[in-house]
Tab-separated table of C-alpha atoms in Angstrom:
chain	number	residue	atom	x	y	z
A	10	UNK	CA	-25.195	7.388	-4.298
A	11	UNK	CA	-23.818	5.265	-1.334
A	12	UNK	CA	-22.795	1.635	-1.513
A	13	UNK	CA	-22.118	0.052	2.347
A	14	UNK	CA	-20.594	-3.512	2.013
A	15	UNK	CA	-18.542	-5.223	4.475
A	16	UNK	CA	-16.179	-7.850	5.150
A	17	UNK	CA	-15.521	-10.480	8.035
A	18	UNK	CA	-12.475	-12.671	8.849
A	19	UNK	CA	-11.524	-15.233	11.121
A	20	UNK	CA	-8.720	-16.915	11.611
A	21	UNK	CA	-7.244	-19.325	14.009
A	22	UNK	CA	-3.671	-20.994	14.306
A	23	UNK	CA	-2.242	-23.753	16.717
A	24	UNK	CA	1.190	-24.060	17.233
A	25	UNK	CA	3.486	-26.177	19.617
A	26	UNK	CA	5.748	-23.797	20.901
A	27	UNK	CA	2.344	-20.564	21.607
A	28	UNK	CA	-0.544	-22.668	21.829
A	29	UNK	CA	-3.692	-21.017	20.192
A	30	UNK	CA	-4.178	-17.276	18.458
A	31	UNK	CA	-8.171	-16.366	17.443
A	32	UNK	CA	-8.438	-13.184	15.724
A	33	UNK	CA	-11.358	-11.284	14.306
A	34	UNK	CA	-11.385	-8.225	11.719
A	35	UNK	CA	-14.577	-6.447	10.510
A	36	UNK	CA	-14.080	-4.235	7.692
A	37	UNK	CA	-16.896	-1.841	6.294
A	38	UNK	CA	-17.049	-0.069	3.796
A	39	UNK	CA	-18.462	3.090	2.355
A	40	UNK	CA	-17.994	3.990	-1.693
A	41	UNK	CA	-20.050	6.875	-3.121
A	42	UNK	CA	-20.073	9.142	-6.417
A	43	UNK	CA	-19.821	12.628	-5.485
A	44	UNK	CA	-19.833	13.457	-9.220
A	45	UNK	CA	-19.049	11.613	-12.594
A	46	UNK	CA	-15.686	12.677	-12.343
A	47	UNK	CA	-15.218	12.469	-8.795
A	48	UNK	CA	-15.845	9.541	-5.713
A	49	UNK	CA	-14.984	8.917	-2.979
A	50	UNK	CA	-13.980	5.997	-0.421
A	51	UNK	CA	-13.973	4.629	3.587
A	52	UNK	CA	-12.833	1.995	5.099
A	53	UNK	CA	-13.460	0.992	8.776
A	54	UNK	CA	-11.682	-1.818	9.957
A	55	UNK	CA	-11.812	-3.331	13.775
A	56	UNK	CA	-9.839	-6.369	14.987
A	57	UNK	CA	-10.271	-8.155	18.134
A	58	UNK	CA	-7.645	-10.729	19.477
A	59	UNK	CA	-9.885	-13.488	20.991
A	60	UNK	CA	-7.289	-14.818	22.772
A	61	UNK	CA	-5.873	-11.576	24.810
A	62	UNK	CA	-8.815	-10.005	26.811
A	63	UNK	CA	-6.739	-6.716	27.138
A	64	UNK	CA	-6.505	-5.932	23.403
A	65	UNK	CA	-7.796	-2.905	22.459
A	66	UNK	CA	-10.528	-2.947	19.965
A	67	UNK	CA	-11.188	-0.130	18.949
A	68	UNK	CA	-12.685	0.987	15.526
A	69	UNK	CA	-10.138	2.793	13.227
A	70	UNK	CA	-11.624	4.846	10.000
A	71	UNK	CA	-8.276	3.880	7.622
A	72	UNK	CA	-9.472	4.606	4.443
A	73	UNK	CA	-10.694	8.107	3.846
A	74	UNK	CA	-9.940	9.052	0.508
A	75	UNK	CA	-11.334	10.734	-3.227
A	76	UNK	CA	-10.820	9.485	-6.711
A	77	UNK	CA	-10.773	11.504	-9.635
A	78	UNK	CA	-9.617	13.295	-12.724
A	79	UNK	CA	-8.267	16.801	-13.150
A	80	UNK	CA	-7.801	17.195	-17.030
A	81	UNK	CA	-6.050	14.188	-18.041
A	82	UNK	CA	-4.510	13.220	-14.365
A	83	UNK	CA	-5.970	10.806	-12.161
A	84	UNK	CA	-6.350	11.744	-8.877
A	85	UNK	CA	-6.198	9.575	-5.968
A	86	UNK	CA	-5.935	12.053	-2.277
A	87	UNK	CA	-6.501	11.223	1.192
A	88	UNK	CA	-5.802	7.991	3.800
A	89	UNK	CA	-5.138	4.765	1.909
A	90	UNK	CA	-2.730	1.921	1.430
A	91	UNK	CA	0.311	2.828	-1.105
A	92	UNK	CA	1.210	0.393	-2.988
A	93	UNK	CA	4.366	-0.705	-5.367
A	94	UNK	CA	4.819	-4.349	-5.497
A	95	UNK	CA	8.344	-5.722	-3.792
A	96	UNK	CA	9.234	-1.567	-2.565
A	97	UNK	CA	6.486	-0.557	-0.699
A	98	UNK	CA	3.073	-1.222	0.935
A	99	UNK	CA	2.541	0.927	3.389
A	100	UNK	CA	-0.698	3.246	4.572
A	101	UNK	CA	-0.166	6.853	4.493
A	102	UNK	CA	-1.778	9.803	4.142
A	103	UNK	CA	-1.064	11.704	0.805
A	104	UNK	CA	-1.649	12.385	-2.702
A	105	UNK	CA	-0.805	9.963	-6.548
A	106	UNK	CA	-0.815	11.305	-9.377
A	107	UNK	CA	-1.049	9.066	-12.795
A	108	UNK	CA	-0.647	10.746	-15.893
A	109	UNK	CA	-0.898	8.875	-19.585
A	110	UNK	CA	-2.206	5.692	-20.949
A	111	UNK	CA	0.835	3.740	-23.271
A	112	UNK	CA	3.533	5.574	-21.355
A	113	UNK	CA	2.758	6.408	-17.790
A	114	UNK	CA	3.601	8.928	-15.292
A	115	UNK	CA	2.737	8.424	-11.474
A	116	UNK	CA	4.194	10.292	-8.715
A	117	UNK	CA	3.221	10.261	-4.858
A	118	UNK	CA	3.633	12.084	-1.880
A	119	UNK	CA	2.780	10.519	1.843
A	120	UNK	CA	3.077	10.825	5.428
A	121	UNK	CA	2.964	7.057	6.894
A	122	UNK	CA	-0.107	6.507	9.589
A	123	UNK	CA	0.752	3.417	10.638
A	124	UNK	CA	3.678	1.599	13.123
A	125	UNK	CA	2.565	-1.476	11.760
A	126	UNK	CA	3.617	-1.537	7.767
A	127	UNK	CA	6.054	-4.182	6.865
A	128	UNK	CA	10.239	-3.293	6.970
A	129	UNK	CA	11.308	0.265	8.179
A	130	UNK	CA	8.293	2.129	7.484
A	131	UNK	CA	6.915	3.968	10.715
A	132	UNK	CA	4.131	6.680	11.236
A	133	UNK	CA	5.020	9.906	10.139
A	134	UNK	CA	7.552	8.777	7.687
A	135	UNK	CA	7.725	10.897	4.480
A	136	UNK	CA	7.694	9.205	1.379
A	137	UNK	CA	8.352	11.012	-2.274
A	138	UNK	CA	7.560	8.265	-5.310
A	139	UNK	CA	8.145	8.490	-8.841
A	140	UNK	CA	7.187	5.890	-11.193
A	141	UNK	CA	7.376	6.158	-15.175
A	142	UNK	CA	5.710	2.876	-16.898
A	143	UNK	CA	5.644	2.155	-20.127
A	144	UNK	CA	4.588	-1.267	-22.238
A	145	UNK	CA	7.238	-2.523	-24.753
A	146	UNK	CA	5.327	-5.103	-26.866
A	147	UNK	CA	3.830	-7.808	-24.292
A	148	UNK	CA	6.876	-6.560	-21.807
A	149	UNK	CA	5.473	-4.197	-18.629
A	150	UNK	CA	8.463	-1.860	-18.147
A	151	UNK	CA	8.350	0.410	-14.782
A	152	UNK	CA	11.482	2.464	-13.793
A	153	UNK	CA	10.941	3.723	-9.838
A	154	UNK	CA	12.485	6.516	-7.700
A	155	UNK	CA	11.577	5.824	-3.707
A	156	UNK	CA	13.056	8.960	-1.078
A	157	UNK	CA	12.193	8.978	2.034
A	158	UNK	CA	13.386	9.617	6.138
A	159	UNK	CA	12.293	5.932	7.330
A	160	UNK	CA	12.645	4.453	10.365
A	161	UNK	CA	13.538	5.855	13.744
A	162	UNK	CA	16.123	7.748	13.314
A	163	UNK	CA	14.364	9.353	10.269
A	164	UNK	CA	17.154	9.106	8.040
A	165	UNK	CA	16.729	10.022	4.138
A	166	UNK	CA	17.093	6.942	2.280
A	167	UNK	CA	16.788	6.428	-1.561
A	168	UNK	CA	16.040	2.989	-3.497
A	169	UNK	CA	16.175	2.834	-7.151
A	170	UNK	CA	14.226	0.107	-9.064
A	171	UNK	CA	14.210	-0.956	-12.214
A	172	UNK	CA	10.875	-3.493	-13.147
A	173	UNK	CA	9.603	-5.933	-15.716
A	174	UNK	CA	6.496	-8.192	-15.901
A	175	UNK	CA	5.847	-10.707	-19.060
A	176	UNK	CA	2.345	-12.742	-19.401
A	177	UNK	CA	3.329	-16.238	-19.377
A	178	UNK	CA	-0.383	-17.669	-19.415
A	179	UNK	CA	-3.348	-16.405	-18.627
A	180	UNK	CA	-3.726	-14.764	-14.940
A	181	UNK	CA	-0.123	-15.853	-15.010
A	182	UNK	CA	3.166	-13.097	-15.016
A	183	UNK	CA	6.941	-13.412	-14.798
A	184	UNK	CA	7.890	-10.345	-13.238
A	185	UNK	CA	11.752	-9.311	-12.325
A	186	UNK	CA	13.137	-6.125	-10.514
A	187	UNK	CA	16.210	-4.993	-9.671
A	188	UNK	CA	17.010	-2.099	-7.177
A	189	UNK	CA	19.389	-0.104	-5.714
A	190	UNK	CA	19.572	1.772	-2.474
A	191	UNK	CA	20.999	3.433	0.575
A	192	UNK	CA	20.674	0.508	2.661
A	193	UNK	CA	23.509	-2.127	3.051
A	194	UNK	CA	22.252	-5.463	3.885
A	195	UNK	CA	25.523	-7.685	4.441
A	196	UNK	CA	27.700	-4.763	2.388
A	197	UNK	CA	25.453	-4.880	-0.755
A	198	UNK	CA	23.585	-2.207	-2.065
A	199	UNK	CA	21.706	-4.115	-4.832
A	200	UNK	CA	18.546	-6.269	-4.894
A	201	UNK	CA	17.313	-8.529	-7.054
């Protein structure tokens, strides 16, 4: 009932201006069915800077989460990355809920765990998420609610997105979004 597999990378860059930067992660992890309707997931992920003999090393457990279905809504709960393409990817710790197949209803609810995520996003931010999706012909249609109080001075801040995606070729999508928010970025609220 347990599946271990793991992952190694290296990677190396040389630049002018820094010299060199070596850097190993290991990731393992552990997947397991706790019942036909239920699984459950853990990630542990180390990285050690080769090039800085300070760095701390240390072995954080960053996945820790179950999968499942409650009636008709899919269940994802616990520590793991949240995801929505250009508004968020950030790991938290927290609950999505998906509900419906041709027209679908997914809403999320996280505490951020990390310092590290990408824009204003720092631990213990909460996020609120609601995302209804629905496919219109060939057209992926997505229409996204983001709240949160992000950033430092933990202000609540709102971003409204409205998404498309269209299969060009095969393994190949145009995909547009447009979105409006709290922040001002040169007096604009709007992004494209």
């Amino acid at each position: 009932n347990v599946k271990i597999t793991g992952q190694i990378r290296y990677s190396y860059k040389e630049t002018d201006k820094h010299g060199h930067h070596s850097k190993l992660r290991t990731r393992l992890f552990v997947n397991g069915q706790i019942n036909e309707d239920w699984a459950y997931t853990g990630r542990f992920n180390q990285e050690n800077d080769l090039t800085n003999a300070g760095y701390d090393d240390k072995v954080d457990l960053n996945w820790a989460f179950v999968t499942g279905k409650l009636g008709g809504v899919k269940v994802m709960a616990g520590r793991n990355d949240f995801v929505w393409t250009d508004t968020m990817d950030t790991r938290g710790d927290g609950i999505k809920l998906t509900y419906g197949k041709d027209i679908q209803l997914t809403g999320a609810a996280l505490k951020a765990t990390s310092s590290k995520e990408v824009g204003a996003i720092v631990a213990d931010d909460r996020i609120s998420v609601a995302d209804l999706g629905a496919k219109v012909g060939i057209v992926n249609a997505n229409v996204r609610y983001f709240k949160g109080d992000i950033g430092a001075e933990d202000k609540d801040k709102e971003i409204y997105e409205v998404a498309a995606a269209l299969p060009v070729a095969k393994d190949l999508k145009l995909a547009a979004s447009y979105f409006n928010g709290d922040d001002v970025i040169d007096g604009d609220t709007n992004g494209y």
